[in-house]
Short mmCIF file of C-alpha atoms and ligand atoms in Angstrom, two decimals:
data_model
loop_
_atom_site.label_atom_id
_atom_site.label_comp_id
_atom_site.label_asym_id
_atom_site.label_seq_id
_atom_site.Cartn_x
_atom_site.Cartn_y
_atom_site.Cartn_z
CA MET A 67 5.28 -84.51 -18.99
CA ASN A 68 8.23 -82.23 -18.17
CA VAL A 69 10.28 -83.24 -15.12
CA LEU A 70 13.06 -81.30 -13.47
CA GLY A 71 15.51 -83.69 -11.80
CA ILE A 72 18.11 -83.06 -9.11
CA GLU A 73 21.05 -85.32 -8.26
CA THR A 74 23.33 -84.75 -5.25
CA SER A 75 24.07 -88.24 -3.94
CA CYS A 76 27.85 -87.89 -4.07
CA ASP A 77 30.20 -85.25 -5.45
CA GLU A 78 28.41 -84.05 -8.59
CA THR A 79 25.74 -81.39 -8.35
CA ALA A 80 23.41 -82.06 -11.27
CA VAL A 81 20.13 -80.66 -12.57
CA ALA A 82 18.29 -81.71 -15.72
CA VAL A 83 14.99 -81.23 -17.47
CA VAL A 84 13.57 -84.21 -19.38
CA ALA A 85 10.35 -84.42 -21.40
CA ASP A 86 8.30 -87.62 -21.48
CA GLY A 87 11.01 -89.65 -19.76
CA ARG A 88 13.33 -89.55 -22.76
CA ARG A 89 13.85 -86.19 -24.39
CA VAL A 90 16.67 -84.43 -22.52
CA LEU A 91 16.03 -80.68 -22.76
CA ALA A 92 18.85 -79.69 -20.40
CA ASN A 93 21.52 -81.65 -18.54
CA LEU A 94 23.94 -79.75 -16.30
CA VAL A 95 26.59 -81.35 -14.10
CA SER A 96 28.84 -79.34 -11.83
CA SER A 97 31.75 -81.54 -10.77
CA GLN A 98 33.41 -81.04 -7.40
CA VAL A 99 36.42 -83.23 -8.23
CA ARG A 100 38.83 -80.27 -7.86
CA LEU A 101 37.68 -79.69 -4.25
CA HIS A 102 38.03 -83.33 -3.17
CA ARG A 103 41.26 -84.12 -5.04
CA PRO A 104 43.62 -82.89 -2.26
CA TYR A 105 42.01 -85.47 0.06
CA GLY A 106 42.16 -88.37 -2.43
CA GLY A 107 38.45 -89.07 -2.00
CA VAL A 108 35.07 -87.45 -1.43
CA VAL A 109 34.73 -85.51 1.84
CA PRO A 110 30.99 -85.59 2.70
CA GLU A 111 30.88 -82.19 4.45
CA ILE A 112 32.61 -80.47 1.54
CA ALA A 113 30.26 -82.20 -0.90
CA ALA A 114 27.14 -81.09 0.99
CA ARG A 115 28.35 -77.48 1.34
CA GLN A 116 29.20 -77.28 -2.35
CA HIS A 117 25.81 -78.75 -3.38
CA LEU A 118 24.17 -76.05 -1.30
CA GLN A 119 26.19 -73.33 -3.03
CA SER A 120 25.71 -74.62 -6.59
CA LEU A 121 22.16 -75.91 -6.63
CA ALA A 122 20.06 -72.74 -6.92
CA GLY A 123 22.10 -71.27 -9.78
CA LEU A 124 22.33 -74.60 -11.59
CA THR A 125 18.57 -75.14 -11.32
CA ALA A 126 17.79 -71.71 -12.80
CA GLU A 127 20.31 -72.31 -15.59
CA ALA A 128 18.91 -75.77 -16.40
CA LEU A 129 15.41 -74.36 -16.71
CA GLU A 130 16.66 -71.55 -18.94
CA ARG A 131 18.53 -73.98 -21.21
CA SER A 132 15.48 -76.23 -21.46
CA GLY A 133 13.53 -73.37 -23.01
CA LEU A 134 10.68 -73.97 -20.56
CA ALA A 135 9.18 -71.72 -17.91
CA TRP A 136 8.63 -72.72 -14.27
CA GLY A 137 4.94 -73.16 -15.03
CA ASP A 138 5.73 -75.77 -17.72
CA LEU A 139 7.13 -78.25 -15.17
CA HIS A 140 4.85 -81.13 -14.17
CA ALA A 141 7.00 -82.68 -11.41
CA VAL A 142 10.30 -82.27 -9.56
CA ALA A 143 12.39 -85.40 -8.83
CA ALA A 144 15.52 -86.08 -6.78
CA SER A 145 17.66 -89.08 -5.82
CA TYR A 146 16.93 -90.05 -2.20
CA GLY A 147 19.50 -92.86 -1.95
CA PRO A 148 21.83 -94.64 -1.92
CA GLY A 149 24.56 -92.08 -1.33
CA LEU A 150 26.09 -89.76 1.26
CA ALA A 151 23.43 -88.72 3.79
CA SER A 152 24.40 -85.06 4.05
CA ALA A 153 24.79 -84.74 0.27
CA LEU A 154 21.48 -86.46 -0.54
CA LEU A 155 19.67 -84.23 1.91
CA ILE A 156 20.54 -81.05 -0.02
CA GLY A 157 19.05 -82.20 -3.34
CA LEU A 158 16.09 -83.87 -1.67
CA SER A 159 15.17 -80.78 0.37
CA ALA A 160 15.62 -78.46 -2.60
CA ALA A 161 13.45 -80.65 -4.84
CA LYS A 162 10.68 -80.88 -2.23
CA ALA A 163 10.73 -77.12 -1.67
CA LEU A 164 10.63 -76.39 -5.40
CA ALA A 165 7.76 -78.85 -5.93
CA LEU A 166 5.83 -77.21 -3.09
CA ARG A 167 6.42 -73.75 -4.51
CA LEU A 168 5.35 -74.82 -8.03
CA ASN A 169 2.46 -76.86 -6.67
CA VAL A 170 3.53 -79.96 -8.61
CA PRO A 171 4.30 -83.49 -7.27
CA PHE A 172 7.68 -84.36 -5.79
CA VAL A 173 9.13 -87.76 -6.85
CA GLY A 174 11.88 -89.63 -4.95
CA ILE A 175 14.17 -91.71 -7.15
CA ASN A 176 16.51 -94.61 -6.36
CA HIS A 177 19.91 -93.55 -7.71
CA MET A 178 20.85 -97.09 -8.83
CA GLU A 179 17.59 -97.54 -10.71
CA ALA A 180 18.32 -94.22 -12.41
CA HIS A 181 21.74 -95.56 -13.54
CA LEU A 182 19.97 -98.65 -14.90
CA TYR A 183 17.63 -96.40 -16.86
CA SER A 184 20.43 -94.14 -18.20
CA PRO A 185 20.98 -95.96 -21.57
CA PHE A 186 17.29 -95.48 -22.40
CA LEU A 187 17.65 -91.68 -22.49
CA SER A 188 19.02 -91.90 -26.01
CA ALA A 189 16.55 -91.21 -28.80
CA THR A 190 17.72 -94.35 -30.63
CA ALA A 191 17.38 -96.70 -27.62
CA PRO A 192 14.59 -99.30 -27.64
CA GLU A 193 11.63 -99.16 -25.26
CA PHE A 194 12.57 -100.65 -21.87
CA GLY A 195 9.91 -103.33 -22.01
CA ALA A 196 10.88 -104.36 -25.54
CA VAL A 197 14.28 -105.71 -24.42
CA CYS A 198 13.21 -107.48 -21.23
CA PRO A 199 14.13 -109.70 -19.56
CA LEU A 200 17.45 -107.94 -19.33
CA ILE A 201 20.54 -108.16 -17.15
CA ALA A 202 22.07 -104.96 -15.81
CA LEU A 203 25.65 -104.63 -14.63
CA LEU A 204 25.62 -101.48 -12.50
CA VAL A 205 29.13 -100.28 -11.74
CA SER A 206 29.72 -97.05 -9.87
CA GLY A 207 32.01 -95.59 -7.25
CA GLY A 208 29.96 -96.83 -4.33
CA HIS A 209 28.00 -99.80 -5.72
CA THR A 210 28.46 -102.79 -7.97
CA CYS A 211 25.69 -105.25 -8.72
CA LEU A 212 24.05 -107.52 -11.27
CA VAL A 213 20.29 -107.13 -11.57
CA ARG A 214 17.63 -108.89 -13.62
CA ALA A 215 14.80 -106.70 -14.96
CA GLU A 216 11.51 -108.17 -16.08
CA GLY A 217 10.18 -104.70 -16.89
CA LEU A 218 10.57 -101.15 -15.60
CA GLY A 219 10.21 -101.45 -11.83
CA GLN A 220 10.42 -105.26 -11.76
CA TYR A 221 13.90 -106.09 -10.55
CA ARG A 222 15.69 -108.94 -8.85
CA LEU A 223 19.19 -108.65 -7.44
CA LEU A 224 21.36 -111.49 -8.78
CA GLY A 225 24.76 -110.58 -7.38
CA ARG A 226 26.76 -107.75 -5.89
CA THR A 227 30.20 -106.95 -4.60
CA LEU A 228 30.98 -108.42 -1.21
CA ASP A 229 33.49 -105.67 -0.42
CA ASP A 230 34.70 -102.77 -2.61
CA ALA A 231 32.72 -101.41 -5.56
CA ALA A 232 34.38 -101.59 -8.99
CA GLY A 233 34.86 -97.81 -9.10
CA GLU A 234 36.29 -97.89 -5.59
CA ALA A 235 38.75 -100.60 -6.73
CA PHE A 236 39.86 -98.32 -9.57
CA ASP A 237 40.17 -95.32 -7.26
CA LYS A 238 42.06 -97.19 -4.52
CA GLY A 239 44.39 -98.86 -7.04
CA ALA A 240 45.15 -95.47 -8.58
CA LYS A 241 45.96 -94.07 -5.15
CA LEU A 242 48.43 -96.91 -4.52
CA LEU A 243 50.03 -96.14 -7.89
CA GLY A 244 50.35 -92.47 -6.92
CA LEU A 245 47.83 -91.35 -9.55
CA ASP A 246 45.28 -88.54 -9.37
CA TYR A 247 41.72 -88.79 -7.98
CA PRO A 248 39.35 -90.08 -9.30
CA GLY A 249 41.52 -92.94 -10.44
CA GLY A 250 39.19 -94.72 -12.86
CA PRO A 251 39.67 -92.39 -15.83
CA VAL A 252 43.44 -92.11 -15.15
CA ILE A 253 43.94 -95.89 -15.06
CA ASP A 254 41.82 -96.20 -18.20
CA ARG A 255 44.06 -93.71 -20.03
CA LEU A 256 47.39 -95.15 -18.82
CA ALA A 257 46.31 -98.74 -19.46
CA ARG A 258 45.87 -98.08 -23.18
CA ALA A 259 49.65 -97.98 -23.56
CA GLY A 260 50.34 -100.70 -20.98
CA ASP A 261 50.92 -104.45 -21.11
CA ALA A 262 48.14 -106.18 -19.16
CA ALA A 263 50.14 -109.43 -19.10
CA CYS A 264 52.99 -107.91 -17.05
CA VAL A 265 51.55 -109.19 -13.77
CA ALA A 266 48.83 -111.79 -13.25
CA PHE A 267 46.72 -110.18 -10.55
CA PRO A 268 44.33 -112.53 -8.72
CA ARG A 269 40.69 -113.01 -9.73
CA ALA A 270 38.42 -113.91 -6.80
CA ARG A 271 37.59 -117.44 -7.92
CA SER A 272 35.54 -119.03 -5.22
CA LEU A 273 33.47 -116.70 -3.11
CA LYS A 274 31.79 -118.44 -0.20
CA ALA A 275 28.03 -118.95 -0.21
CA ALA A 276 28.00 -117.94 3.46
CA ASP A 277 29.34 -114.47 2.53
CA ALA A 278 26.93 -113.89 -0.35
CA GLY A 279 23.86 -113.22 1.82
CA GLY A 280 21.56 -115.60 -0.02
CA LEU A 281 22.79 -114.57 -3.48
CA ASP A 282 24.56 -116.92 -5.88
CA PRO A 283 28.26 -116.47 -4.98
CA SER A 284 29.26 -117.13 -8.60
CA LEU A 285 27.40 -113.92 -9.55
CA CYS A 286 29.06 -111.88 -6.78
CA PHE A 287 32.29 -109.89 -6.94
CA SER A 288 35.18 -109.17 -4.61
CA PHE A 289 37.89 -106.59 -5.25
CA SER A 290 39.62 -106.16 -1.90
CA GLY A 291 42.07 -109.03 -2.57
CA LEU A 292 43.10 -107.38 -5.82
CA LYS A 293 43.87 -104.11 -4.04
CA THR A 294 46.00 -106.02 -1.50
CA ALA A 295 47.81 -107.83 -4.33
CA LEU A 296 48.72 -104.47 -5.89
CA ARG A 297 49.88 -103.14 -2.53
CA ASN A 298 52.06 -106.24 -1.99
CA TYR A 299 53.47 -106.00 -5.50
CA LEU A 300 54.39 -102.35 -4.95
CA ALA A 301 56.04 -103.22 -1.63
CA ALA A 302 58.24 -105.75 -3.45
CA HIS A 303 58.80 -103.51 -6.50
CA PRO A 304 58.77 -99.96 -5.14
CA ALA A 305 58.85 -96.72 -7.15
CA PRO A 306 57.63 -97.99 -10.51
CA ASP A 307 58.74 -95.85 -13.44
CA ALA A 308 56.27 -94.45 -15.99
CA ARG A 309 56.34 -97.58 -18.12
CA ALA A 310 55.87 -99.93 -15.14
CA ARG A 311 52.95 -97.76 -13.99
CA ARG A 312 51.27 -98.11 -17.38
CA ASP A 313 51.74 -101.89 -17.31
CA LEU A 314 50.44 -102.15 -13.75
CA ALA A 315 47.44 -99.98 -14.60
CA ALA A 316 46.65 -102.28 -17.55
CA ALA A 317 47.03 -105.48 -15.50
CA TYR A 318 45.00 -104.10 -12.60
CA GLN A 319 42.23 -102.87 -14.92
CA GLU A 320 42.18 -106.23 -16.71
CA ALA A 321 41.60 -108.04 -13.40
CA ILE A 322 38.59 -105.82 -12.59
CA VAL A 323 37.12 -106.07 -16.08
CA ASP A 324 37.69 -109.84 -16.12
CA ALA A 325 35.77 -110.33 -12.89
CA LEU A 326 32.86 -108.20 -14.12
CA ALA A 327 32.79 -109.97 -17.50
CA ARG A 328 32.78 -113.37 -15.83
CA GLY A 329 29.68 -112.53 -13.79
CA VAL A 330 27.88 -111.24 -16.89
CA GLU A 331 28.87 -114.32 -18.90
CA ARG A 332 27.32 -116.56 -16.27
CA ALA A 333 24.17 -114.54 -15.81
CA LEU A 334 23.21 -113.95 -19.46
CA PRO A 335 22.38 -117.54 -20.48
CA ARG A 336 21.07 -118.48 -17.06
CA GLU A 337 18.55 -115.65 -17.09
CA ARG A 338 17.79 -116.00 -20.83
CA ALA A 339 18.40 -112.27 -21.12
CA ARG A 340 17.53 -110.43 -24.33
CA ALA A 341 19.64 -107.42 -23.45
CA LEU A 342 22.60 -106.41 -21.35
CA VAL A 343 22.71 -102.98 -19.71
CA VAL A 344 26.06 -101.73 -18.43
CA ALA A 345 25.74 -98.42 -16.56
CA GLY A 346 27.26 -96.28 -13.80
CA GLY A 347 30.53 -94.34 -13.81
CA VAL A 348 32.71 -97.38 -14.52
CA SER A 349 30.68 -98.08 -17.69
CA LEU A 350 32.76 -95.25 -19.18
CA ASN A 351 35.82 -97.53 -18.99
CA SER A 352 37.05 -98.18 -22.52
CA ARG A 353 38.32 -101.70 -21.80
CA LEU A 354 35.05 -102.71 -20.11
CA ARG A 355 33.09 -101.33 -23.07
CA ARG A 356 35.21 -103.35 -25.50
CA ARG A 357 34.86 -106.55 -23.46
CA MET A 358 31.09 -106.11 -23.23
CA ARG A 359 30.85 -105.55 -27.01
CA ASP A 360 32.89 -108.73 -27.62
CA LEU A 361 30.77 -110.62 -25.15
CA VAL A 362 27.44 -109.85 -26.84
CA ALA A 363 28.87 -110.21 -30.37
CA ALA A 364 28.91 -113.99 -29.90
CA ARG A 365 25.35 -114.02 -28.56
CA ASP A 366 21.92 -112.88 -29.59
CA VAL A 367 21.87 -110.12 -26.97
CA VAL A 368 21.35 -106.35 -27.32
CA LEU A 369 23.99 -104.26 -25.56
CA LEU A 370 22.86 -100.98 -24.00
CA MET A 371 25.36 -98.57 -22.49
CA PRO A 372 24.71 -94.91 -21.62
CA ASP A 373 25.81 -92.08 -23.81
CA PRO A 374 28.98 -90.74 -22.08
CA ALA A 375 27.02 -87.65 -20.91
CA PHE A 376 24.78 -89.99 -18.88
CA GLY A 377 27.48 -92.46 -17.73
CA GLY A 378 28.64 -90.71 -14.57
CA ASP A 379 26.30 -89.16 -12.05
CA ASN A 380 23.76 -86.90 -13.75
CA ALA A 381 20.20 -85.70 -13.21
CA ALA A 382 18.83 -86.58 -16.66
CA MET A 383 18.58 -90.22 -15.56
CA VAL A 384 16.69 -89.07 -12.44
CA ALA A 385 14.23 -86.83 -14.32
CA GLY A 386 13.88 -89.43 -17.09
CA LEU A 387 12.98 -92.26 -14.73
CA ALA A 388 10.48 -90.05 -12.90
CA GLY A 389 8.95 -89.15 -16.26
CA MET A 390 8.41 -92.87 -16.90
CA GLY A 391 6.21 -93.00 -13.82
CA ARG A 392 8.77 -94.57 -11.49
CA GLY A 393 9.79 -93.45 -7.99
CA VAL A 394 8.15 -92.70 -4.68
CA ARG A 395 5.26 -90.35 -5.42
CA GLY A 396 1.86 -89.47 -4.02
CA PRO A 397 1.02 -88.82 -0.35
CA ARG A 398 4.14 -90.63 0.94
CA ALA A 399 6.59 -88.58 -1.10
CA PRO A 400 6.70 -85.28 0.86
CA ALA A 401 7.79 -87.15 4.02
CA LEU A 402 10.49 -89.14 2.22
CA ASP A 403 13.83 -89.17 4.04
CA ALA A 404 17.30 -89.57 2.55
CA CYS A 405 18.24 -93.29 2.57
CA PRO A 406 22.05 -93.59 2.41
CA ASN A 407 21.84 -97.42 2.22
CA LEU A 408 18.78 -97.70 0.01
CA GLU A 409 18.68 -101.23 -1.45
CA PHE A 410 18.02 -102.03 -5.06
CA GLY A 411 16.42 -105.14 -6.46
CA ARG A 412 15.70 -106.89 -3.15
O1 LIG B 220 28.40 -93.47 -11.10
P1 LIG B 220 29.47 -92.58 -10.64
O2 LIG B 220 29.75 -91.33 -11.45
O3 LIG B 220 29.25 -92.12 -9.18
C1 LIG B 220 28.73 -92.98 -8.19
O4 LIG B 220 27.49 -93.16 -8.15
O5 LIG B 220 29.58 -93.51 -7.46
O6 LIG B 220 30.81 -93.45 -10.59
C2 LIG B 220 32.04 -92.88 -10.20
C3 LIG B 220 33.12 -93.93 -10.35
C4 LIG B 220 34.47 -93.49 -9.79
O7 LIG B 220 34.96 -94.53 -8.96
C5 LIG B 220 35.34 -93.34 -11.03
O8 LIG B 220 36.71 -93.63 -10.81
C6 LIG B 220 34.72 -94.36 -11.95
O9 LIG B 220 33.34 -94.24 -11.74
N1 LIG B 220 35.05 -94.11 -13.36
C7 LIG B 220 35.80 -94.93 -14.12
C8 LIG B 220 35.95 -94.31 -15.39
N2 LIG B 220 35.27 -93.13 -15.35
C9 LIG B 220 34.72 -93.02 -14.10
N3 LIG B 220 36.35 -96.12 -13.84
C10 LIG B 220 37.06 -96.71 -14.81
N4 LIG B 220 37.27 -96.18 -16.03
C11 LIG B 220 36.73 -94.99 -16.37
N5 LIG B 220 36.93 -94.47 -17.59
ZN1 LIG B 221 26.11 -93.00 -9.42
#
């Protein structure tokens, strides 16, 4: 089962070819960061236009690198949400057109489910079902949630952010500190030489049940107060020098990682989880990775995090998940629309 996957939900144009849901034959990602950097964030129209320009060439190159011919493909998959509407539409339309031309099925994939699946692309990873029930902490630029998985396709949302996503908190904090976009990797790098104890940034302690939309508020997150605390600190202590910036980056990062770790610590025993998945762009954060390793070391829990090549947005996770039989397929698939607010686990 060879699947070609396409991912255009945000600012990476990505195409991959995956065999049998696991063997990655090609994985190409064309980042648009350079184009969006002057604006300090992703501009949807620029993203969509760039996807349109890159996609055909990237698709041909991915196929070539996979060593397969067009006729060897058994399906074409694409993320159909959540994400930016205009950006999603490019990959979705291209995938449908290609599937039609090749006379193979088109499969629509939920981008967050694909992130959840990303650690299982590694040849050494266990079978999904073998480590269930599991808890997944999905942390990306647009979404942050805790999900319980009983098996592939059997999910229950446990908690989510009530305001900013973890990646968004990193990016907005970096902007306040005058750092480059995207801020997550920059804060990560600076924080390594910083003193996280220099400022005690707030941790959202008691989220209200009324705000949690039926979820357990103790498994939900909130990062907007943290961003405000950094803004207030910078108003009182303007123009931080290089050393102060490193310390602030470390303290700010610690507050985000702390909040995420606390949710995981609560959920693991409560859900009797056998494994913990941490995935999405923020799973590349070195401090978060360390904290998650420490957290499972004291417990009988398997930790699964994506290989760095599959941590950020990529199409291997999309093609892989489709190869496992997941996604919208069959007669409904050709009419599938882009779903910018597609839910996961509800
Ligand atoms: O999953 P992803 O690539 O795209 C979305 O689906 O949103 O996540 C992108 C997010 C950005 O906010 C970026 O700043 C963050 O992941 N990120 C990081 C790191 N690398 C990427 N955040 C913290 N530390 C990192 N090393
Ligand atoms: Zn993503």
